[in-house]
JSON list of C-alpha atoms in Angstrom, two decimals:
[
{"chain": "A", "resi": 1, "resn": "MET", "atom": "CA", "xyz": [36.46, 16.18, -27.32]},
{"chain": "A", "resi": 2, "resn": "PRO", "atom": "CA", "xyz": [37.68, 16.28, -31.43]},
{"chain": "A", "resi": 3, "resn": "PRO", "atom": "CA", "xyz": [35.46, 19.59, -32.70]},
{"chain": "A", "resi": 4, "resn": "ARG", "atom": "CA", "xyz": [32.82, 17.44, -34.69]},
{"chain": "A", "resi": 5, "resn": "SER", "atom": "CA", "xyz": [31.98, 15.16, -31.58]},
{"chain": "A", "resi": 6, "resn": "ARG", "atom": "CA", "xyz": [31.51, 17.99, -29.15]},
{"chain": "A", "resi": 7, "resn": "LEU", "atom": "CA", "xyz": [29.25, 20.10, -32.32]},
{"chain": "A", "resi": 8, "resn": "ARG", "atom": "CA", "xyz": [27.06, 16.55, -32.11]},
{"chain": "A", "resi": 9, "resn": "PHE", "atom": "CA", "xyz": [26.69, 16.48, -28.01]},
{"chain": "A", "resi": 10, "resn": "LEU", "atom": "CA", "xyz": [25.64, 20.20, -28.61]},
{"chain": "A", "resi": 11, "resn": "VAL", "atom": "CA", "xyz": [23.06, 20.02, -31.21]},
{"chain": "A", "resi": 12, "resn": "ALA", "atom": "CA", "xyz": [22.01, 16.07, -29.11]},
{"chain": "A", "resi": 13, "resn": "LEU", "atom": "CA", "xyz": [21.40, 18.55, -26.38]},
{"chain": "A", "resi": 14, "resn": "ALA", "atom": "CA", "xyz": [19.71, 21.80, -27.67]},
{"chain": "A", "resi": 15, "resn": "ALA", "atom": "CA", "xyz": [17.39, 19.38, -29.77]},
{"chain": "A", "resi": 16, "resn": "LEU", "atom": "CA", "xyz": [16.50, 17.26, -25.93]},
{"chain": "A", "resi": 17, "resn": "LEU", "atom": "CA", "xyz": [15.95, 20.78, -24.05]},
{"chain": "A", "resi": 18, "resn": "VAL", "atom": "CA", "xyz": [13.28, 21.59, -26.67]},
{"chain": "A", "resi": 19, "resn": "GLY", "atom": "CA", "xyz": [11.79, 18.46, -26.55]},
{"chain": "A", "resi": 20, "resn": "ALA", "atom": "CA", "xyz": [11.56, 19.01, -22.24]},
{"chain": "A", "resi": 21, "resn": "CYS", "atom": "CA", "xyz": [9.98, 22.46, -23.32]},
{"chain": "A", "resi": 22, "resn": "ARG", "atom": "CA", "xyz": [7.54, 21.71, -25.19]},
{"chain": "A", "resi": 23, "resn": "ALA", "atom": "CA", "xyz": [6.35, 18.32, -22.91]},
{"chain": "A", "resi": 24, "resn": "GLU", "atom": "CA", "xyz": [3.44, 18.31, -21.57]},
{"chain": "A", "resi": 25, "resn": "ALA", "atom": "CA", "xyz": [3.43, 18.76, -17.17]},
{"chain": "A", "resi": 26, "resn": "PRO", "atom": "CA", "xyz": [3.21, 15.64, -15.60]},
{"chain": "A", "resi": 27, "resn": "ALA", "atom": "CA", "xyz": [-0.39, 14.66, -14.26]},
{"chain": "A", "resi": 28, "resn": "PRO", "atom": "CA", "xyz": [-0.75, 15.48, -10.70]},
{"chain": "A", "resi": 29, "resn": "ARG", "atom": "CA", "xyz": [-0.25, 12.85, -8.45]},
{"chain": "A", "resi": 30, "resn": "ALA", "atom": "CA", "xyz": [-2.81, 11.74, -5.72]},
{"chain": "A", "resi": 31, "resn": "SER", "atom": "CA", "xyz": [-3.00, 13.68, -2.65]},
{"chain": "A", "resi": 32, "resn": "TRP", "atom": "CA", "xyz": [-2.44, 10.97, 0.34]},
{"chain": "A", "resi": 33, "resn": "ALA", "atom": "CA", "xyz": [-5.74, 11.55, 1.35]},
{"chain": "A", "resi": 34, "resn": "THR", "atom": "CA", "xyz": [-7.10, 9.95, -1.87]},
{"chain": "A", "resi": 35, "resn": "LEU", "atom": "CA", "xyz": [-4.47, 7.03, -1.71]},
{"chain": "A", "resi": 36, "resn": "ILE", "atom": "CA", "xyz": [-5.88, 6.28, 2.80]},
{"chain": "A", "resi": 37, "resn": "ALA", "atom": "CA", "xyz": [-9.22, 7.04, 1.52]},
{"chain": "A", "resi": 38, "resn": "PRO", "atom": "CA", "xyz": [-10.18, 3.23, 1.07]},
{"chain": "A", "resi": 39, "resn": "TYR", "atom": "CA", "xyz": [-8.72, 2.87, 4.52]},
{"chain": "A", "resi": 40, "resn": "ALA", "atom": "CA", "xyz": [-10.32, 5.17, 6.54]},
{"chain": "A", "resi": 41, "resn": "ALA", "atom": "CA", "xyz": [-12.19, 3.29, 9.49]},
{"chain": "A", "resi": 42, "resn": "GLY", "atom": "CA", "xyz": [-15.75, 3.80, 9.09]},
{"chain": "A", "resi": 43, "resn": "ARG", "atom": "CA", "xyz": [-15.52, 2.31, 5.38]},
{"chain": "A", "resi": 44, "resn": "GLU", "atom": "CA", "xyz": [-16.21, -1.10, 4.24]},
{"chain": "A", "resi": 45, "resn": "VAL", "atom": "CA", "xyz": [-13.85, -3.19, 3.14]},
{"chain": "A", "resi": 46, "resn": "THR", "atom": "CA", "xyz": [-15.85, -6.67, 2.18]},
{"chain": "A", "resi": 47, "resn": "ARG", "atom": "CA", "xyz": [-18.85, -8.95, 3.50]},
{"chain": "A", "resi": 48, "resn": "GLY", "atom": "CA", "xyz": [-20.01, -6.44, 6.00]},
{"chain": "A", "resi": 49, "resn": "TYR", "atom": "CA", "xyz": [-17.33, -5.60, 7.88]},
{"chain": "A", "resi": 50, "resn": "VAL", "atom": "CA", "xyz": [-15.64, -2.23, 8.41]},
{"chain": "A", "resi": 51, "resn": "LEU", "atom": "CA", "xyz": [-11.97, -0.75, 9.04]},
{"chain": "A", "resi": 52, "resn": "GLY", "atom": "CA", "xyz": [-12.01, 1.14, 12.60]},
{"chain": "A", "resi": 53, "resn": "PRO", "atom": "CA", "xyz": [-8.23, 3.88, 13.47]},
{"chain": "A", "resi": 54, "resn": "PRO", "atom": "CA", "xyz": [-5.52, 2.10, 12.63]},
{"chain": "A", "resi": 55, "resn": "ALA", "atom": "CA", "xyz": [-3.23, 2.07, 16.03]},
{"chain": "A", "resi": 56, "resn": "ARG", "atom": "CA", "xyz": [0.28, 0.06, 16.29]},
{"chain": "A", "resi": 57, "resn": "GLY", "atom": "CA", "xyz": [0.44, -3.42, 16.67]},
{"chain": "A", "resi": 58, "resn": "PRO", "atom": "CA", "xyz": [2.44, -4.88, 19.79]},
{"chain": "A", "resi": 59, "resn": "GLU", "atom": "CA", "xyz": [5.54, -5.24, 17.32]},
{"chain": "A", "resi": 60, "resn": "HIS", "atom": "CA", "xyz": [5.43, -1.35, 16.21]},
{"chain": "A", "resi": 61, "resn": "ASP", "atom": "CA", "xyz": [3.35, -3.03, 13.29]},
{"chain": "A", "resi": 62, "resn": "VAL", "atom": "CA", "xyz": [0.26, -1.39, 12.23]},
{"chain": "A", "resi": 63, "resn": "ALA", "atom": "CA", "xyz": [-3.27, -2.75, 13.12]},
{"chain": "A", "resi": 64, "resn": "PHE", "atom": "CA", "xyz": [-6.48, -2.45, 11.45]},
{"chain": "A", "resi": 65, "resn": "ARG", "atom": "CA", "xyz": [-9.58, -4.45, 13.38]},
{"chain": "A", "resi": 66, "resn": "ALA", "atom": "CA", "xyz": [-12.44, -4.85, 11.37]},
{"chain": "A", "resi": 67, "resn": "THR", "atom": "CA", "xyz": [-15.51, -5.67, 13.16]},
{"chain": "A", "resi": 68, "resn": "ARG", "atom": "CA", "xyz": [-19.22, -6.78, 11.16]},
{"chain": "A", "resi": 69, "resn": "ALA", "atom": "CA", "xyz": [-21.95, -5.19, 13.20]},
{"chain": "A", "resi": 70, "resn": "ALA", "atom": "CA", "xyz": [-24.79, -7.78, 12.20]},
{"chain": "A", "resi": 71, "resn": "ASP", "atom": "CA", "xyz": [-22.70, -10.12, 14.13]},
{"chain": "A", "resi": 72, "resn": "ARG", "atom": "CA", "xyz": [-20.39, -8.10, 16.55]},
{"chain": "A", "resi": 73, "resn": "THR", "atom": "CA", "xyz": [-17.76, -10.74, 14.56]},
{"chain": "A", "resi": 74, "resn": "GLN", "atom": "CA", "xyz": [-14.06, -9.19, 13.97]},
{"chain": "A", "resi": 75, "resn": "VAL", "atom": "CA", "xyz": [-10.77, -9.14, 11.77]},
{"chain": "A", "resi": 76, "resn": "GLU", "atom": "CA", "xyz": [-7.07, -8.35, 13.76]},
{"chain": "A", "resi": 77, "resn": "LEU", "atom": "CA", "xyz": [-5.10, -7.02, 10.83]},
{"chain": "A", "resi": 78, "resn": "HIS", "atom": "CA", "xyz": [-1.55, -6.07, 10.78]},
{"chain": "A", "resi": 79, "resn": "VAL", "atom": "CA", "xyz": [0.53, -4.67, 8.02]},
{"chain": "A", "resi": 80, "resn": "VAL", "atom": "CA", "xyz": [4.46, -5.29, 8.88]},
{"chain": "A", "resi": 81, "resn": "ASP", "atom": "CA", "xyz": [7.31, -4.72, 7.40]},
{"chain": "A", "resi": 82, "resn": "ARG", "atom": "CA", "xyz": [8.12, -7.77, 4.18]},
{"chain": "A", "resi": 83, "resn": "GLY", "atom": "CA", "xyz": [9.87, -10.36, 5.10]},
{"chain": "A", "resi": 84, "resn": "ARG", "atom": "CA", "xyz": [9.31, -10.09, 9.01]},
{"chain": "A", "resi": 85, "resn": "TRP", "atom": "CA", "xyz": [6.91, -12.18, 8.34]},
{"chain": "A", "resi": 86, "resn": "GLN", "atom": "CA", "xyz": [6.84, -15.81, 7.10]},
{"chain": "A", "resi": 87, "resn": "GLY", "atom": "CA", "xyz": [4.20, -17.15, 4.50]},
{"chain": "A", "resi": 88, "resn": "VAL", "atom": "CA", "xyz": [1.69, -13.98, 4.93]},
{"chain": "A", "resi": 89, "resn": "ARG", "atom": "CA", "xyz": [0.82, -11.93, 1.79]},
{"chain": "A", "resi": 90, "resn": "GLU", "atom": "CA", "xyz": [2.64, -9.12, 0.60]},
{"chain": "A", "resi": 91, "resn": "THR", "atom": "CA", "xyz": [2.97, -5.93, -1.83]},
{"chain": "A", "resi": 92, "resn": "ARG", "atom": "CA", "xyz": [5.81, -4.49, -3.27]},
{"chain": "A", "resi": 93, "resn": "SER", "atom": "CA", "xyz": [6.20, -3.06, 1.01]},
{"chain": "A", "resi": 94, "resn": "PHE", "atom": "CA", "xyz": [4.90, -5.59, 3.40]},
{"chain": "A", "resi": 95, "resn": "GLY", "atom": "CA", "xyz": [3.13, -8.08, 4.33]},
{"chain": "A", "resi": 96, "resn": "VAL", "atom": "CA", "xyz": [-0.64, -8.23, 5.57]},
{"chain": "A", "resi": 97, "resn": "ALA", "atom": "CA", "xyz": [-2.18, -10.67, 8.23]},
{"chain": "A", "resi": 98, "resn": "TRP", "atom": "CA", "xyz": [-4.93, -11.68, 10.46]},
{"chain": "A", "resi": 99, "resn": "GLU", "atom": "CA", "xyz": [-3.74, -12.54, 13.68]},
{"chain": "A", "resi": 100, "resn": "ALA", "atom": "CA", "xyz": [-5.29, -15.54, 15.51]},
{"chain": "A", "resi": 101, "resn": "PRO", "atom": "CA", "xyz": [-5.68, -14.91, 18.37]},
{"chain": "A", "resi": 102, "resn": "ARG", "atom": "CA", "xyz": [-7.92, -11.46, 18.81]},
{"chain": "A", "resi": 103, "resn": "THR", "atom": "CA", "xyz": [-10.37, -12.80, 15.13]},
{"chain": "A", "resi": 104, "resn": "THR", "atom": "CA", "xyz": [-13.11, -13.83, 15.61]},
{"chain": "A", "resi": 105, "resn": "ALA", "atom": "CA", "xyz": [-14.93, -14.21, 12.31]},
{"chain": "A", "resi": 106, "resn": "THR", "atom": "CA", "xyz": [-14.32, -17.45, 10.22]},
{"chain": "A", "resi": 107, "resn": "ARG", "atom": "CA", "xyz": [-11.36, -18.37, 8.92]},
{"chain": "A", "resi": 108, "resn": "ASP", "atom": "CA", "xyz": [-12.80, -17.95, 4.87]},
{"chain": "A", "resi": 109, "resn": "ASP", "atom": "CA", "xyz": [-14.40, -14.11, 6.64]},
{"chain": "A", "resi": 110, "resn": "ALA", "atom": "CA", "xyz": [-10.36, -13.44, 8.32]},
{"chain": "A", "resi": 111, "resn": "GLU", "atom": "CA", "xyz": [-8.70, -14.41, 4.64]},
{"chain": "A", "resi": 112, "resn": "ALA", "atom": "CA", "xyz": [-11.32, -11.95, 2.16]},
{"chain": "A", "resi": 113, "resn": "VAL", "atom": "CA", "xyz": [-11.32, -9.22, 4.77]},
{"chain": "A", "resi": 114, "resn": "THR", "atom": "CA", "xyz": [-6.98, -9.54, 4.33]},
{"chain": "A", "resi": 115, "resn": "GLU", "atom": "CA", "xyz": [-7.06, -10.28, 0.71]},
{"chain": "A", "resi": 116, "resn": "ALA", "atom": "CA", "xyz": [-9.03, -7.43, 0.74]},
{"chain": "A", "resi": 117, "resn": "LEU", "atom": "CA", "xyz": [-7.29, -5.08, 2.38]}
]
C-alpha cells in the first residue's frame, strides 16, 4: 500500500474510532419477560378470551388454548415453524393457526383470537 493510501486509511480508522467512542450507549434491550408478557397465561387476548399456558402441541409445535368464561367456548391455537402449514397466518418466523377439532368458538371469534395472537 502506498504511503499516501496508508495515511488516508489510518486517518479514516481514527475518525471511526473517535466517533464510536462518542456514540451514545445502545438502548437496553427488552427482557424475555417483557416480550412474552402479552402472551402470559391469564391475559385477555380479545373478545373476552383468556389465554391459557403454552403446551407442547402434537406436531412439536406450541399450543395455546384461549377460553371465554362467559360461555366456556375455546380456541385452540398452534404456533409452528414458518412454512410448515400452508394457508395460515405467518409472522417472520412462525405460522399461527387455530385448529378446528378442538375449537368450540365461532369461526369469527377463532379468527379474531388468532389475529390478536
